[in-house]
């Protein structure tokens, strides 16, 4: 969800109410995340809702990848998004405190990408230009892109456990590909595929991906500050 310009109390209370608020009050914001999304540490009033070149409007690839399905805004959406066009969001309700909208294009938390494309993330953050691809099946990577053998069979990916420090995903893919987790990339996370440690790739500018071979696999992401930092240092040297 996005809760913007509805005062300080709702962003602060979103976890109490079980809301995944991407703009929740956070005095420590990652630099890449802030540059890519325009997020600052709070968004209590309309003037604090900042957009970035890469997240220039509510109808954007970034909003979809973040999975923003519902929005509760203290003012009409067009007052926050100066490029807003009717139809970008679906009006759902009007309460005393907020205008409620739905973004029907929001993507799932986990995707299976069978195609990849190399991209310059720093340039994308600066220019705001997204490649014209289907992000349900294609992932952007900083490393050279890899193609996978085409298959008539379709793959399947399922999020089976999601908690603060552990995420578990089951995947079946006849041709191999990338499990894309639309959570923010951070070097302190560690991933494994069928119990074997696997590199977490930075995907779609600020998200995560793990490469998988053809077949059925169990993928885990575990937050381990010391393990994750050491694995990151080893890759750098």
CSV table of C-alpha atoms in Angstrom, one decimal:
chain,number,residue,atom,x,y,z
A,1,UNK,CA,0.0,0.0,0.0
A,2,UNK,CA,0.9,3.7,-0.1
A,3,UNK,CA,-0.3,5.9,2.6
A,4,UNK,CA,0.6,9.5,1.8
A,5,UNK,CA,-0.5,12.9,3.2
A,6,UNK,CA,-2.7,11.3,5.8
A,7,UNK,CA,-0.7,12.5,8.8
A,8,UNK,CA,2.1,10.8,10.8
A,9,UNK,CA,0.0,8.3,12.6
A,10,UNK,CA,-0.9,6.0,9.7
A,11,UNK,CA,2.6,5.5,8.2
A,12,UNK,CA,3.8,4.8,11.8
A,13,UNK,CA,0.9,2.3,12.5
A,14,UNK,CA,1.0,0.4,9.2
A,15,UNK,CA,3.0,-2.6,10.7
A,16,UNK,CA,0.6,-2.8,13.6
A,17,UNK,CA,-2.3,-3.2,11.2
A,18,UNK,CA,-0.5,-5.6,9.0
A,19,UNK,CA,0.0,-3.2,6.1
A,20,UNK,CA,3.0,-3.4,3.8
A,21,UNK,CA,3.6,0.3,3.4
A,22,UNK,CA,6.5,0.9,1.0
A,23,UNK,CA,6.8,4.5,2.3
A,24,UNK,CA,6.6,3.7,6.0
A,25,UNK,CA,8.3,6.0,8.4
A,26,UNK,CA,12.0,5.2,8.1
A,27,UNK,CA,14.8,7.4,9.3
A,28,UNK,CA,17.4,5.1,7.6
A,29,UNK,CA,16.7,4.9,3.8
A,30,UNK,CA,19.1,3.2,1.4
A,31,UNK,CA,20.7,5.6,-1.1
A,32,UNK,CA,19.8,3.6,-4.2
A,33,UNK,CA,16.3,3.1,-3.0
A,34,UNK,CA,15.8,6.8,-2.3
A,35,UNK,CA,17.3,7.8,-5.6
A,36,UNK,CA,15.2,5.3,-7.6
A,37,UNK,CA,11.9,6.0,-5.9
A,38,UNK,CA,12.1,9.5,-4.5
A,39,UNK,CA,11.3,8.2,-1.0
A,40,UNK,CA,12.3,10.2,2.1
A,41,UNK,CA,12.0,9.2,5.7
A,42,UNK,CA,8.3,10.4,6.1
A,43,UNK,CA,5.3,11.4,4.0
A,44,UNK,CA,2.8,13.0,6.4
A,45,UNK,CA,1.7,15.9,4.2
A,46,UNK,CA,1.3,16.3,0.4
A,47,UNK,CA,4.5,18.3,0.0
A,48,UNK,CA,6.6,15.4,1.3
A,49,UNK,CA,5.4,13.0,-1.5
A,50,UNK,CA,8.4,13.2,-3.8
A,51,UNK,CA,8.6,11.5,-7.2
A,52,UNK,CA,11.8,10.5,-9.0
A,53,UNK,CA,12.7,10.2,-12.7
A,54,UNK,CA,12.4,6.4,-12.4
A,55,UNK,CA,9.1,6.7,-10.5
A,56,UNK,CA,7.7,9.8,-12.1
A,57,UNK,CA,4.0,8.9,-11.9
A,58,UNK,CA,1.6,6.5,-10.3
A,59,UNK,CA,1.3,4.8,-13.6
A,60,UNK,CA,4.8,3.5,-13.8
A,61,UNK,CA,6.9,0.4,-13.9
A,62,UNK,CA,8.4,1.2,-10.5
A,63,UNK,CA,5.0,1.4,-8.8
A,64,UNK,CA,4.0,-2.0,-10.4
A,65,UNK,CA,7.2,-3.7,-9.3
A,66,UNK,CA,6.9,-2.4,-5.8
A,67,UNK,CA,3.5,-4.1,-5.8
A,68,UNK,CA,1.6,-0.9,-4.8
A,69,UNK,CA,-2.0,-2.2,-5.1
A,70,UNK,CA,-3.9,0.2,-2.8
A,71,UNK,CA,-3.3,3.9,-2.1
A,72,UNK,CA,-4.9,6.0,0.6
A,73,UNK,CA,-4.1,9.6,-0.1
A,74,UNK,CA,-5.0,12.7,1.9
A,75,UNK,CA,-5.6,14.7,-1.3
A,76,UNK,CA,-6.8,13.6,-4.8
A,77,UNK,CA,-4.0,11.7,-6.7
A,78,UNK,CA,-3.7,14.5,-9.3
A,79,UNK,CA,-2.6,16.9,-6.5
A,80,UNK,CA,0.4,14.7,-5.8
A,81,UNK,CA,1.1,13.3,-9.3
A,82,UNK,CA,1.2,16.4,-11.6
A,83,UNK,CA,1.2,14.1,-14.6
A,84,UNK,CA,-1.8,12.1,-13.5
A,85,UNK,CA,-4.3,11.1,-16.2
A,86,UNK,CA,-7.8,9.8,-15.5
A,87,UNK,CA,-7.6,6.0,-15.5
A,88,UNK,CA,-4.1,5.8,-14.1
A,89,UNK,CA,-5.7,4.6,-10.8
A,90,UNK,CA,-9.2,3.3,-10.1
A,91,UNK,CA,-11.1,5.4,-7.4
A,92,UNK,CA,-12.5,3.0,-4.8
A,93,UNK,CA,-13.8,5.0,-1.9
A,94,UNK,CA,-13.7,8.4,-0.2
A,95,UNK,CA,-13.5,8.6,3.6
A,96,UNK,CA,-13.2,11.6,5.9
A,97,UNK,CA,-9.5,11.3,5.9
A,98,UNK,CA,-8.4,9.9,2.5
A,99,UNK,CA,-9.1,9.1,-1.1
A,100,UNK,CA,-8.8,5.4,-1.7
A,101,UNK,CA,-7.5,4.1,-5.1
A,102,UNK,CA,-6.5,0.8,-6.7
A,103,UNK,CA,-3.6,0.2,-9.0
A,104,UNK,CA,-4.7,-2.8,-11.1
A,105,UNK,CA,-1.3,-3.2,-12.7
A,106,UNK,CA,0.6,-4.0,-9.5
A,107,UNK,CA,2.8,-7.1,-9.9
A,108,UNK,CA,3.2,-10.0,-7.5
A,109,UNK,CA,6.0,-10.2,-4.9
A,110,UNK,CA,7.6,-13.1,-6.7
A,111,UNK,CA,8.0,-13.6,-10.5
A,112,UNK,CA,9.7,-16.2,-12.7
A,113,UNK,CA,11.7,-14.5,-15.5
A,114,UNK,CA,12.7,-16.7,-18.4
A,115,UNK,CA,14.4,-13.8,-20.3
A,116,UNK,CA,17.0,-11.3,-19.1
A,117,UNK,CA,18.3,-8.0,-20.5
A,118,UNK,CA,21.4,-6.1,-19.5
A,119,UNK,CA,20.8,-2.6,-18.3
A,120,UNK,CA,22.8,0.4,-16.8
A,121,UNK,CA,21.0,1.0,-13.5
A,122,UNK,CA,22.8,4.2,-12.7
A,123,UNK,CA,21.8,5.6,-16.1
A,124,UNK,CA,18.2,4.5,-15.5
A,125,UNK,CA,18.0,6.2,-12.2
A,126,UNK,CA,19.3,9.4,-13.8
A,127,UNK,CA,17.2,9.4,-16.9
A,128,UNK,CA,14.1,7.6,-15.7
A,129,UNK,CA,14.0,5.5,-18.8
A,130,UNK,CA,12.7,1.9,-18.5
A,131,UNK,CA,13.3,-0.6,-21.3
A,132,UNK,CA,10.1,-1.6,-23.0
A,133,UNK,CA,9.9,-5.2,-21.9
A,134,UNK,CA,7.3,-7.4,-20.1
A,135,UNK,CA,8.5,-7.4,-16.5
A,136,UNK,CA,6.3,-10.4,-15.7
A,137,UNK,CA,8.7,-12.6,-17.8
A,138,UNK,CA,11.9,-10.4,-18.3
A,139,UNK,CA,14.4,-9.2,-15.7
A,140,UNK,CA,16.9,-6.4,-16.0
A,141,UNK,CA,20.4,-7.3,-14.8
A,142,UNK,CA,23.7,-5.4,-14.6
A,143,UNK,CA,25.6,-8.5,-15.7
A,144,UNK,CA,25.5,-9.7,-19.3
A,145,UNK,CA,22.1,-11.1,-20.1
A,146,UNK,CA,21.6,-14.9,-20.6
A,147,UNK,CA,19.1,-16.6,-22.8
A,148,UNK,CA,17.3,-19.8,-21.9
A,149,UNK,CA,16.0,-22.5,-24.2
A,150,UNK,CA,12.4,-21.9,-25.2
A,151,UNK,CA,9.9,-24.4,-23.9
A,152,UNK,CA,6.2,-24.9,-24.6
A,153,UNK,CA,5.6,-25.7,-20.9
A,154,UNK,CA,5.0,-22.9,-18.5
A,155,UNK,CA,6.9,-22.5,-15.2
A,156,UNK,CA,5.5,-21.9,-11.8
A,157,UNK,CA,6.7,-19.9,-8.8
A,158,UNK,CA,5.1,-19.7,-5.4
A,159,UNK,CA,5.9,-17.8,-2.3
A,160,UNK,CA,5.4,-20.2,0.5
A,161,UNK,CA,6.8,-18.3,3.5
A,162,UNK,CA,7.4,-14.6,4.1
A,163,UNK,CA,8.8,-13.2,7.3
A,164,UNK,CA,11.2,-10.4,8.3
A,165,UNK,CA,14.3,-12.5,8.1
A,166,UNK,CA,13.4,-15.5,6.0
A,167,UNK,CA,11.6,-15.9,2.7
A,168,UNK,CA,10.9,-19.3,1.0
A,169,UNK,CA,9.9,-19.8,-2.6
A,170,UNK,CA,9.1,-23.0,-4.6
A,171,UNK,CA,9.8,-22.9,-8.3
A,172,UNK,CA,9.3,-25.2,-11.3
A,173,UNK,CA,10.8,-24.2,-14.6
A,174,UNK,CA,11.3,-26.4,-17.7
A,175,UNK,CA,13.9,-24.1,-19.2
A,176,UNK,CA,15.5,-22.4,-16.2
A,177,UNK,CA,15.5,-18.7,-15.5
A,178,UNK,CA,15.5,-16.2,-12.7
A,179,UNK,CA,13.4,-16.1,-9.5
A,180,UNK,CA,12.7,-12.4,-9.1
A,181,UNK,CA,11.9,-11.2,-5.6
A,182,UNK,CA,10.4,-7.7,-5.6
A,183,UNK,CA,12.0,-6.8,-2.2
A,184,UNK,CA,14.8,-4.3,-2.0
A,185,UNK,CA,18.3,-5.6,-2.7
A,186,UNK,CA,20.8,-5.4,0.3
A,187,UNK,CA,24.2,-7.1,0.7
A,188,UNK,CA,23.3,-8.6,4.1
A,189,UNK,CA,20.8,-11.1,2.6
A,190,UNK,CA,22.0,-14.6,1.7
A,191,UNK,CA,20.2,-16.9,-0.8
A,192,UNK,CA,20.3,-20.6,-1.4
A,193,UNK,CA,18.8,-22.9,-4.1
A,194,UNK,CA,18.1,-26.4,-2.8
A,195,UNK,CA,20.4,-25.7,0.2
A,196,UNK,CA,23.3,-24.5,-1.9
A,197,UNK,CA,24.3,-20.8,-1.5
A,198,UNK,CA,23.6,-18.8,-4.6
A,199,UNK,CA,24.4,-15.2,-5.5
A,200,UNK,CA,21.6,-12.6,-5.1
A,201,UNK,CA,21.7,-10.5,-8.3
A,202,UNK,CA,20.6,-6.9,-8.3
A,203,UNK,CA,17.5,-6.9,-10.5
A,204,UNK,CA,15.3,-4.3,-12.1
A,205,UNK,CA,17.5,-1.5,-10.4
A,206,UNK,CA,16.7,-2.1,-6.7
A,207,UNK,CA,15.2,-5.6,-6.4
A,208,UNK,CA,16.6,-9.2,-6.1
A,209,UNK,CA,16.9,-12.2,-8.4
A,210,UNK,CA,18.5,-15.7,-8.1
A,211,UNK,CA,19.3,-17.8,-11.1
A,212,UNK,CA,17.8,-21.3,-11.3
A,213,UNK,CA,18.5,-24.2,-13.6
A,214,UNK,CA,15.7,-26.3,-15.2
A,215,UNK,CA,13.7,-28.4,-12.8
A,216,UNK,CA,12.0,-28.0,-9.4
A,217,UNK,CA,13.8,-26.0,-6.7
A,218,UNK,CA,13.4,-24.6,-3.3
A,219,UNK,CA,14.8,-21.0,-2.9
A,220,UNK,CA,15.5,-19.3,0.4
A,221,UNK,CA,16.4,-15.8,1.3
A,222,UNK,CA,17.8,-15.3,4.8
A,223,UNK,CA,18.8,-12.1,6.4
A,224,UNK,CA,22.2,-12.7,8.0
A,225,UNK,CA,24.2,-9.5,8.5
A,226,UNK,CA,27.6,-11.2,9.0
A,227,UNK,CA,27.2,-14.0,6.5
A,228,UNK,CA,25.7,-11.6,3.9
A,229,UNK,CA,28.4,-9.0,4.4
A,230,UNK,CA,31.2,-11.6,4.2
A,231,UNK,CA,29.7,-13.2,1.0
A,232,UNK,CA,29.5,-9.7,-0.5
A,233,UNK,CA,33.1,-8.9,0.3
A,234,UNK,CA,34.3,-12.2,-1.2
A,235,UNK,CA,32.6,-11.4,-4.5
A,236,UNK,CA,34.2,-8.0,-4.5
A,237,UNK,CA,37.7,-9.4,-4.1
